[in-house]
Coordinates of C-alpha atoms in Angstrom, one line a residue:
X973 CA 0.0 0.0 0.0
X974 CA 2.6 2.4 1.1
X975 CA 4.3 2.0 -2.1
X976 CA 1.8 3.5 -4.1
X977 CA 2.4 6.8 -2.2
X978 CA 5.3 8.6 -2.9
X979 CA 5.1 10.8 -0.6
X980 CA 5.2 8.4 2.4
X981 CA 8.5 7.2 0.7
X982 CA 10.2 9.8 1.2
X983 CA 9.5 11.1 4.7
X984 CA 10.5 7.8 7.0
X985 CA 8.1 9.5 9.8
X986 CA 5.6 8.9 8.1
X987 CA 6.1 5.6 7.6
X988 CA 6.4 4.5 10.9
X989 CA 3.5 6.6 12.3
X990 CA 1.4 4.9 9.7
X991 CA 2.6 1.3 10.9
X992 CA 1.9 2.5 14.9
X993 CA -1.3 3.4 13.7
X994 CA -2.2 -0.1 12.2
X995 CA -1.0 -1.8 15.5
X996 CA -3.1 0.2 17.0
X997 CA -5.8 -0.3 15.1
X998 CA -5.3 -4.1 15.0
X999 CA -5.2 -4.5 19.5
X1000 CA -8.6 -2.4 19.4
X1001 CA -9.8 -4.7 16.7
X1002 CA -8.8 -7.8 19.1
X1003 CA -10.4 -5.7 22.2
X1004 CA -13.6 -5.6 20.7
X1005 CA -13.8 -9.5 19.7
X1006 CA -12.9 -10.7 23.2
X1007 CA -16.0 -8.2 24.4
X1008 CA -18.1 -9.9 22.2
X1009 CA -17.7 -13.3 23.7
X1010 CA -14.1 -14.5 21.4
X1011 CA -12.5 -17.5 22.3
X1012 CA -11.0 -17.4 25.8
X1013 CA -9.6 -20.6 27.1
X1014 CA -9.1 -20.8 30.9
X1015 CA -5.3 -22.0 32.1
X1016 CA -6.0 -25.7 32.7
X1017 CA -5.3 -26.6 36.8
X1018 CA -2.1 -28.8 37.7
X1019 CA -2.3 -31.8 39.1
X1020 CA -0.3 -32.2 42.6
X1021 CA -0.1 -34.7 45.1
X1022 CA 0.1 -33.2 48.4
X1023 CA 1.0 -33.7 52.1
X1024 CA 0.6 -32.3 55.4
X1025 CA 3.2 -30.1 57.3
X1026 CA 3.8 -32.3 60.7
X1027 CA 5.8 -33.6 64.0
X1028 CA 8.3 -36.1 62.6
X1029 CA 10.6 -37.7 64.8
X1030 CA 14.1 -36.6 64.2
X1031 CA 17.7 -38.5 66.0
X1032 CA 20.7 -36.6 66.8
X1033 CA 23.1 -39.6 66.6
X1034 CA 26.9 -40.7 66.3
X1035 CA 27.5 -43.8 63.9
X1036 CA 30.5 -45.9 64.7
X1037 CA 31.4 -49.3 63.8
X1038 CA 32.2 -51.7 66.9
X1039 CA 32.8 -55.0 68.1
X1040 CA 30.6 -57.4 70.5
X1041 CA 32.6 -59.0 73.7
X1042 CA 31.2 -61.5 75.6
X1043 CA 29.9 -60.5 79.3
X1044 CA 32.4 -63.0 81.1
X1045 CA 34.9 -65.2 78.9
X1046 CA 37.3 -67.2 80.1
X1047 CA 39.4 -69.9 78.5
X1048 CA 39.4 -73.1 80.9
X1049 CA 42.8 -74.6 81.6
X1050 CA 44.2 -77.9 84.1
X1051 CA 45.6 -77.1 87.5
X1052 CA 47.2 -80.4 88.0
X1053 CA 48.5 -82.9 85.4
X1054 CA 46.7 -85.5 85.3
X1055 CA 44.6 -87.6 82.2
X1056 CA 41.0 -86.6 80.9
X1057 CA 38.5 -89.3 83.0
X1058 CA 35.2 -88.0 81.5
X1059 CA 33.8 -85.3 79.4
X1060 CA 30.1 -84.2 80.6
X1061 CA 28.9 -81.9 78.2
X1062 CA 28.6 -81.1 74.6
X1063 CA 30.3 -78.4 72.5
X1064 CA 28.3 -75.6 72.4
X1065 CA 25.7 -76.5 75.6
X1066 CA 24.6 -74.0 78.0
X1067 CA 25.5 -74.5 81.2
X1068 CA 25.2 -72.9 84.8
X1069 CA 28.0 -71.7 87.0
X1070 CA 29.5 -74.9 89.3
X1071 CA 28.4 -77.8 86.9
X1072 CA 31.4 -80.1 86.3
X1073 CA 32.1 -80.3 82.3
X1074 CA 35.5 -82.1 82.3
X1075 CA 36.6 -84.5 85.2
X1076 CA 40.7 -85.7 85.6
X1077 CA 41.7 -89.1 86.6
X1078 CA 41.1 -88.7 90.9
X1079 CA 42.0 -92.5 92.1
X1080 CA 44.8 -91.9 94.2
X1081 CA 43.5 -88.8 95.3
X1082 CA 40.0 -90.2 96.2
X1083 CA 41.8 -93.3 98.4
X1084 CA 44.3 -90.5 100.1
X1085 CA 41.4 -88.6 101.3
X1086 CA 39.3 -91.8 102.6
X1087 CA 42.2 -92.3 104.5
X1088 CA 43.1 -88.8 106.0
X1089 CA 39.0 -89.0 106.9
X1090 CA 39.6 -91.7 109.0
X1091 CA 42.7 -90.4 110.8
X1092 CA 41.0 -87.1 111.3
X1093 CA 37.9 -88.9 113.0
X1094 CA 40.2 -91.1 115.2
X1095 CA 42.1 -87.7 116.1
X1096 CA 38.7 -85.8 117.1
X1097 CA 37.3 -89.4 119.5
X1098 CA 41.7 -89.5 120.7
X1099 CA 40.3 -85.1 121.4
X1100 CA 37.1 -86.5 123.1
X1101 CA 38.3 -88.6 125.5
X1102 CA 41.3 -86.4 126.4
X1103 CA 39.2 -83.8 126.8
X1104 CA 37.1 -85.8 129.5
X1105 CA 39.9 -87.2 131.0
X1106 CA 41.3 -83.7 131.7
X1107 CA 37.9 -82.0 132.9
X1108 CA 38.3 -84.8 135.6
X1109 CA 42.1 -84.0 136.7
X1110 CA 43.3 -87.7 135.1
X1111 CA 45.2 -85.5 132.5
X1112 CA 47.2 -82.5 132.5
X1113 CA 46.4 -79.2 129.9
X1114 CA 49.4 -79.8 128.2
X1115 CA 48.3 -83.4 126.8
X1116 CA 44.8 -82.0 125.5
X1117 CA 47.0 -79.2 123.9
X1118 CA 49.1 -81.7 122.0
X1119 CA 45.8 -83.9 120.7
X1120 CA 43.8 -80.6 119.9
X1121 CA 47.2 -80.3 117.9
X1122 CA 47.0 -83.4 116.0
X1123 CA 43.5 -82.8 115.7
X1124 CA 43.8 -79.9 113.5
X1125 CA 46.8 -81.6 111.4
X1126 CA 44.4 -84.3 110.7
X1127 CA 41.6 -82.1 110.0
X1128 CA 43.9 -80.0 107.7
X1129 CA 45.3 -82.7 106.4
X1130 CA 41.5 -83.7 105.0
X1131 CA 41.1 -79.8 103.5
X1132 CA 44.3 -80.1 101.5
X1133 CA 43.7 -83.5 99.6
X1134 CA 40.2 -82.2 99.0
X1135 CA 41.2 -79.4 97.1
X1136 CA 43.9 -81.6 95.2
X1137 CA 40.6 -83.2 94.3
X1138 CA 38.4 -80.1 93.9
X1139 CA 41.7 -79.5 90.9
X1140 CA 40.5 -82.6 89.0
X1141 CA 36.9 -81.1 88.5
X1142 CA 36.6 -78.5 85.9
X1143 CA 34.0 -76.4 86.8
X1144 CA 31.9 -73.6 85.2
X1145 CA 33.0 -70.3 86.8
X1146 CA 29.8 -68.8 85.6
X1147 CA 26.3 -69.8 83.5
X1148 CA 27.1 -68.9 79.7
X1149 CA 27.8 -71.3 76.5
X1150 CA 30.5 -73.6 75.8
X1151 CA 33.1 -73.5 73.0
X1152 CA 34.5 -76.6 71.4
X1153 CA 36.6 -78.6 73.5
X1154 CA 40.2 -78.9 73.4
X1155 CA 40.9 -82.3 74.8
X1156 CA 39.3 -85.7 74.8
X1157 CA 38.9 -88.7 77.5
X1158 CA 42.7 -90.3 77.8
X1159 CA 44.5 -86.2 77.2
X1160 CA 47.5 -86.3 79.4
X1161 CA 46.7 -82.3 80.4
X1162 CA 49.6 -80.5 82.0
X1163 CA 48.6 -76.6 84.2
X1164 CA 48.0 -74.4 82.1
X1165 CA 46.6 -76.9 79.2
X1166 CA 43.5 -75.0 77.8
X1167 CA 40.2 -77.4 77.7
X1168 CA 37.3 -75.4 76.7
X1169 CA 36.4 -71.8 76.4
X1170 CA 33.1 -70.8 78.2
X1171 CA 31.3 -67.0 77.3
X1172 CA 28.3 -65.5 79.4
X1173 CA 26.6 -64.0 76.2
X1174 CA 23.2 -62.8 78.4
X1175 CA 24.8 -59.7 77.9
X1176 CA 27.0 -58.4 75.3
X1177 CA 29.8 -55.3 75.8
X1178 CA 29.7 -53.5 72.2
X1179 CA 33.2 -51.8 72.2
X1180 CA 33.5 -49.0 69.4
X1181 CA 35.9 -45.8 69.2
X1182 CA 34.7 -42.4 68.6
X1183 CA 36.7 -39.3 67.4
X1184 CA 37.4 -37.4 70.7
X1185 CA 35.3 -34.3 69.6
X1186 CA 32.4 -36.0 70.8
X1187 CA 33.8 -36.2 74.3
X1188 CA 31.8 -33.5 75.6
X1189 CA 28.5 -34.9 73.9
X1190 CA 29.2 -38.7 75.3
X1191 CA 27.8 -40.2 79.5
X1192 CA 27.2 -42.9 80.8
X1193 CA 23.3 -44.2 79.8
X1194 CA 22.9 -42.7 76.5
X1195 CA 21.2 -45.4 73.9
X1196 CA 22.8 -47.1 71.8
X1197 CA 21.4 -48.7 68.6
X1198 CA 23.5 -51.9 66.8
X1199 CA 23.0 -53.4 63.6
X1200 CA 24.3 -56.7 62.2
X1201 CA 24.7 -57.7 59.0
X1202 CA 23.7 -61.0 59.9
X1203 CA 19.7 -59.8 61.5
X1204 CA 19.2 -56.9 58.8
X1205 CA 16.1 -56.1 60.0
X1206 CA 16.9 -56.2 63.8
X1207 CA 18.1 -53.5 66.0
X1208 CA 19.8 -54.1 69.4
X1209 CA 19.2 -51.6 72.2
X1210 CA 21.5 -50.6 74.9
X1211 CA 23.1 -48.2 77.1
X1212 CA 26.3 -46.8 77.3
X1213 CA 28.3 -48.0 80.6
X1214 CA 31.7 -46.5 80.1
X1215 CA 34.1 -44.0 78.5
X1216 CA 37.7 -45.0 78.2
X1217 CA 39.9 -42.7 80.6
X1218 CA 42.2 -42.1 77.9
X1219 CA 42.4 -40.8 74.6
X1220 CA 44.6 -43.2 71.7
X1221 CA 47.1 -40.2 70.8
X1222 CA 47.5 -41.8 67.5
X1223 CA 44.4 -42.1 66.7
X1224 CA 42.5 -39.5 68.8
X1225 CA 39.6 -41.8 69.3
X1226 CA 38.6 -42.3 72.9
X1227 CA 37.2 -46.1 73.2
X1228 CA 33.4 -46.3 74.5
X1229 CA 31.6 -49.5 76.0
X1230 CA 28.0 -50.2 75.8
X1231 CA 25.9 -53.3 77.1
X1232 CA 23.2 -54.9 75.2
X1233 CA 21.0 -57.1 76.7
X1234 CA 21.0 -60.7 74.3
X1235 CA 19.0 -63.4 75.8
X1236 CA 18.2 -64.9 72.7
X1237 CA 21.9 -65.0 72.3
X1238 CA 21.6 -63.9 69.0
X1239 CA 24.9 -61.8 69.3
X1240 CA 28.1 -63.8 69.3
X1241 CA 31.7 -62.4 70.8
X1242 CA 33.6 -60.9 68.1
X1243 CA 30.8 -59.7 66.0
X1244 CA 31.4 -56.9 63.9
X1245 CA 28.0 -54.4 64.5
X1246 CA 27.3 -50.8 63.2
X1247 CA 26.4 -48.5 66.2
X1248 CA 24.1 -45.3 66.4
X1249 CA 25.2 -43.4 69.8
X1250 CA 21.7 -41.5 70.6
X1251 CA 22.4 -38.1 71.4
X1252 CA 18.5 -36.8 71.4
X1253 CA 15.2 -37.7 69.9
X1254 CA 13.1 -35.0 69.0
X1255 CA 9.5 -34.6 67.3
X1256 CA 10.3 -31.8 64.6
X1257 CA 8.1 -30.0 62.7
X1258 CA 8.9 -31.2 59.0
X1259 CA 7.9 -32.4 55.2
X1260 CA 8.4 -34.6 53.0
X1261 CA 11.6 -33.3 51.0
X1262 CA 10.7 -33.5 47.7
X1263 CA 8.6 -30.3 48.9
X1264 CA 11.3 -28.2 49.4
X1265 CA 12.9 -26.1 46.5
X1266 CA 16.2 -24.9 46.4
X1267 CA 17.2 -21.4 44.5
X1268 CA 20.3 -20.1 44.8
X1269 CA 20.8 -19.1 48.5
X1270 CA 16.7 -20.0 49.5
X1271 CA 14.1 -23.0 50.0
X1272 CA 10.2 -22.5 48.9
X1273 CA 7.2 -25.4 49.3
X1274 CA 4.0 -24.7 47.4
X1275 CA 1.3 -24.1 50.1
X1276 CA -1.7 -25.5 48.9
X1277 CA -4.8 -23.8 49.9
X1278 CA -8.4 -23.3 48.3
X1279 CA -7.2 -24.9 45.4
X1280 CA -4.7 -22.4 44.6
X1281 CA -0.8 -22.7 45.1
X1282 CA 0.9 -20.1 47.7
X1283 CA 4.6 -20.1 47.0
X1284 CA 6.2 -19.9 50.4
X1285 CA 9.8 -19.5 51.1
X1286 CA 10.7 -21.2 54.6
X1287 CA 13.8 -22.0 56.9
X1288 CA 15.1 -25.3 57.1
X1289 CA 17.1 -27.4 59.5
X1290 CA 18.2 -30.8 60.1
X1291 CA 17.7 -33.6 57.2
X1292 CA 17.1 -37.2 57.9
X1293 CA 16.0 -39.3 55.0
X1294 CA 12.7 -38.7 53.4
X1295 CA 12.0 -35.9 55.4
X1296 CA 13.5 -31.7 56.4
X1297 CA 13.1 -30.1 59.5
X1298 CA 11.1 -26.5 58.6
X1299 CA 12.1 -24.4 61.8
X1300 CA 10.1 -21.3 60.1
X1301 CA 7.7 -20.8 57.2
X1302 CA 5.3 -23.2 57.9
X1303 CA 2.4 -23.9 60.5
X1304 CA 1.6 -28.0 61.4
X1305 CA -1.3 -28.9 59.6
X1306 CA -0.5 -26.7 56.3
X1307 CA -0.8 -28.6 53.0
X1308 CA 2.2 -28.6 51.0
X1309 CA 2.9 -29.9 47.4
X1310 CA 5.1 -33.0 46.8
X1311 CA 4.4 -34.2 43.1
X1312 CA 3.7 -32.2 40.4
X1313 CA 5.8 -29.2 41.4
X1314 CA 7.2 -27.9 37.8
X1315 CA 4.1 -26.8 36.5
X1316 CA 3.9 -24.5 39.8
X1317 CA 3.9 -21.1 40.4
X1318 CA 2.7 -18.3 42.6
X1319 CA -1.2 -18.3 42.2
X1320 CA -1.4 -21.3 39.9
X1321 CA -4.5 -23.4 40.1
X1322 CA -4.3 -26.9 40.9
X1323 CA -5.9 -29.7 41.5
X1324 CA -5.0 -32.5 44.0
X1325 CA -4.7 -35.6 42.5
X1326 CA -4.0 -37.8 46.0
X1327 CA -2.9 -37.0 49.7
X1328 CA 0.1 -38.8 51.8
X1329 CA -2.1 -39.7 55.2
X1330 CA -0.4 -37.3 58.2
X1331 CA 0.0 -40.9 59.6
X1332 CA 2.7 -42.1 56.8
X1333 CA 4.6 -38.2 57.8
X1334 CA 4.7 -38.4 61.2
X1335 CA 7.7 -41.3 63.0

C-alpha cells in the first residue's frame, strides 16, 4: 500500500507513524472481539499430590562401627596334670556356673582322702576322750593341747587332699555357652593346658571408638542402637556403661563400652555391629523433602490452599531421610505440594490428585 504513495516514501516518519497506527488499530480490533464473547480458554489446573506439614521424629546420633565382647569369657585350663576321665557336656551347651564339664583321673587322690578321713575322726574321739579325761584331773592341759594339735593336722590334712581333688573337676565359673573342646577322655593335660572356652553371652559389651570431639556430647546411659549384617532387620538396644579414661594419641579416638541385653543369644563375641550413639530424639516440625525447593541461597514449598498454590519460602534445618526439619515458614497442619511441582507457580490453580495420610509423615 505504502508503495503506491510517494510521498510516504520519502518522509521515514511517516512511515512508521502509519505502521503505529495499524497496530493500533489491530489490538482495538482484538479488544472488541474478546467483548463480544471470542475464544478465551481458561489455564487448565495442575495436578499435585500433596502432604501435610507435621511432628516427625528426628535423631541426633553418632555412627560408629564396633565389636561385641562376651559378658564373662574365660578360656578353661588344668591345675594339675593328670589324664581326661570324663567329658560331661557337649560343644556348644549352655550351662550354669558350678556344673562339672571335664573331670581328671582322681583314684589316688580319692583313696588318700578316705584315708586322712579316717585319721582325722580317730584324732577328734583321741580329742574326746582327752578332753574328758582332763575335765576330771586324770590329765594335764598340756596333753589335751598336743591332741587338739594333732586334731587340727588331721583335719587340715582332709582340707588339703580335697582341694587336690576339687583341681581334678573342671567347673563352670559362671552360667554362659561352651566352645569346642580342646581335649578328649585319655588327654595327658599339663597346668596351664586350655580345655574349653566358656562365654556368658546374656549380655553383650559393644566396644567402638569415637573421634574425641564427641567427648563433651558422650555419658554414661545414653542409647545405643546396633546393627548386624547377619539380623538386617533387627536392631539391638543398649546403654552406654563407660568411657575410656584415655584418649589413643595416634588415633584421637577415645574407646566407648556399651551393654546390650542378648537373651536370645543372637549376638556372638567378636561380631562386627554398626552403632548409632543417641544423642537426642526429638519430634520436629517437617515435610516430606521432595517439597522443598532450592534457589540459589533460598528454600520454597507450594502451600496448597483453596485450590490455589501459595509459594512460600521457609527456613530449614536438620535432614534425615525422606524428610526436612522446617524451623520457620510453615504452620503443622498446612498442606504442602510433593508431586507435580514444575508446573507451579505463585497463584497457579491446581488440582489435588492424592494426599500422603499425616499418619505415613509423622515417625
Amino acid at each position: 500500500m505504502l508503495a503506491h504513495l510517494p510521498h510516504l516514501r520519502r518522509h521515514p516518519i511517516a512511515v512508521i507513524a502509519a505502521a503505529v497506527l495499524v497496530v493500533v488499530a489491530g489490538f482495538v480490533l482484538w479488544r472488541v472481539i474478546l467483548a463480544n464473547g471470542g475464544d478465551q480458554r481458561p489455564m487448565m489446573p495442575a495436578q499435585v499430590v500433596v502432604a501435610p506439614a507435621g511432628p516427625v521424629l528426628f535423631i541426633d546420633s553418632i555412627e560408629a562401627i564396633g565389636t561385641a565382647r562376651a559378658n564373662e569369657s574365660v578360656m578353661l585350663t588344668a591345675k594339675v596334670t593328670d589324664t581326661v576321665r570324663r567329658i560331661n557336656v557337649a560343644d556348644g551347651a549352655v550351662v550354669e556356673k558350678g556344673d562339672i564339664l571335664v573331670e581328671l583321673t582322681n583314684d589316688e587322690e580319692s583313696a588318700l582322702l578316705a584315708e586322712a578321713k579316717a585319721n582325722l575322726t580317730e584324732a577328734e574321739q583321741q580329742y574326746a576322750r582327752i578332753s574328758d579325761l582332763v575335765s576330771r584331773g586324770s590329765y594335764s592341759r598340756a596333753r589335751l593341747d598336743e591332741q587338739t594339735a594333732a586334731r587340727n593336722a588331721a583335719r587340715a590334712k582332709v582340707e588339703a587332699i580335697a582341694a587336690r581333688l576339687k583341681d581334678r573337676l573342671i567347673r563352670a565359673p559362671f552360667a554362659g555357652v561352651l566352645g569346642f573342646r580342646q581335649v578328649s577322655p585319655g588327654t595327658l593335660v599339663q597346668p596351664n593346658t586350655p580345655i574349653i572356652s566358656i562365654d556368658d553371652i546374656d549380655i553383650i559389651k559393644l566396644e567402638f571408638a569415637l573421634p574425641e570431639i564427641y567427648l563433651g556430647a558422650l555419658r554414661p546411659g545414653l542409647e545405643v542402637i546396633a546393627r548386624s549384617a547377619a539380623y538386617e532387620n533387627r536392631e539391638f538396644v543398649g546403654r552406654v556403661t563407660g568411657i575410656d579414661s584415655r584418649v589413643d594419641p595416634a588415633t584421637r579416638t577415645v574407646t566407648v563400652r556399651a551393654e546390650i541385653d542378648n537373651p536370645d543369644h543372637l549376638l556372638r563375641a567378636g561380631m562386627l555391629l554398626t552403632v548409632m550413639v543417641i544423642r537426642e530424639r526429638a519430634d520436629r516440625l517437617a515435610v516430606p523433602e521432595e517439597a522443598v525447593i532450592p534457589v540459589q541461597d533460598r528454600q520454597f514449598v507450594y502451600v496448597i490452599k483453596g485450590g490455589v498454590a501459595h509459594q512460600r519460602d521457609v527456613v530449614i534445618g536438620r535432614r534425615q531421610p525422606g524428610y526436612v526439619e522446617i524451623i520457620k515458614g510453615l504452620k503443622v497442619g498446612e498442606i504442602v505440594a510433593i508431586e507435580g511441582i514444575v508446573r507451579l507457580f505463585d497463584g497457579a490453580p491446581v488440582t489435588v490428585q492424592a494426599a500422603r495420610p499425616a499418619a505415613d509423615v509423622a515417625s
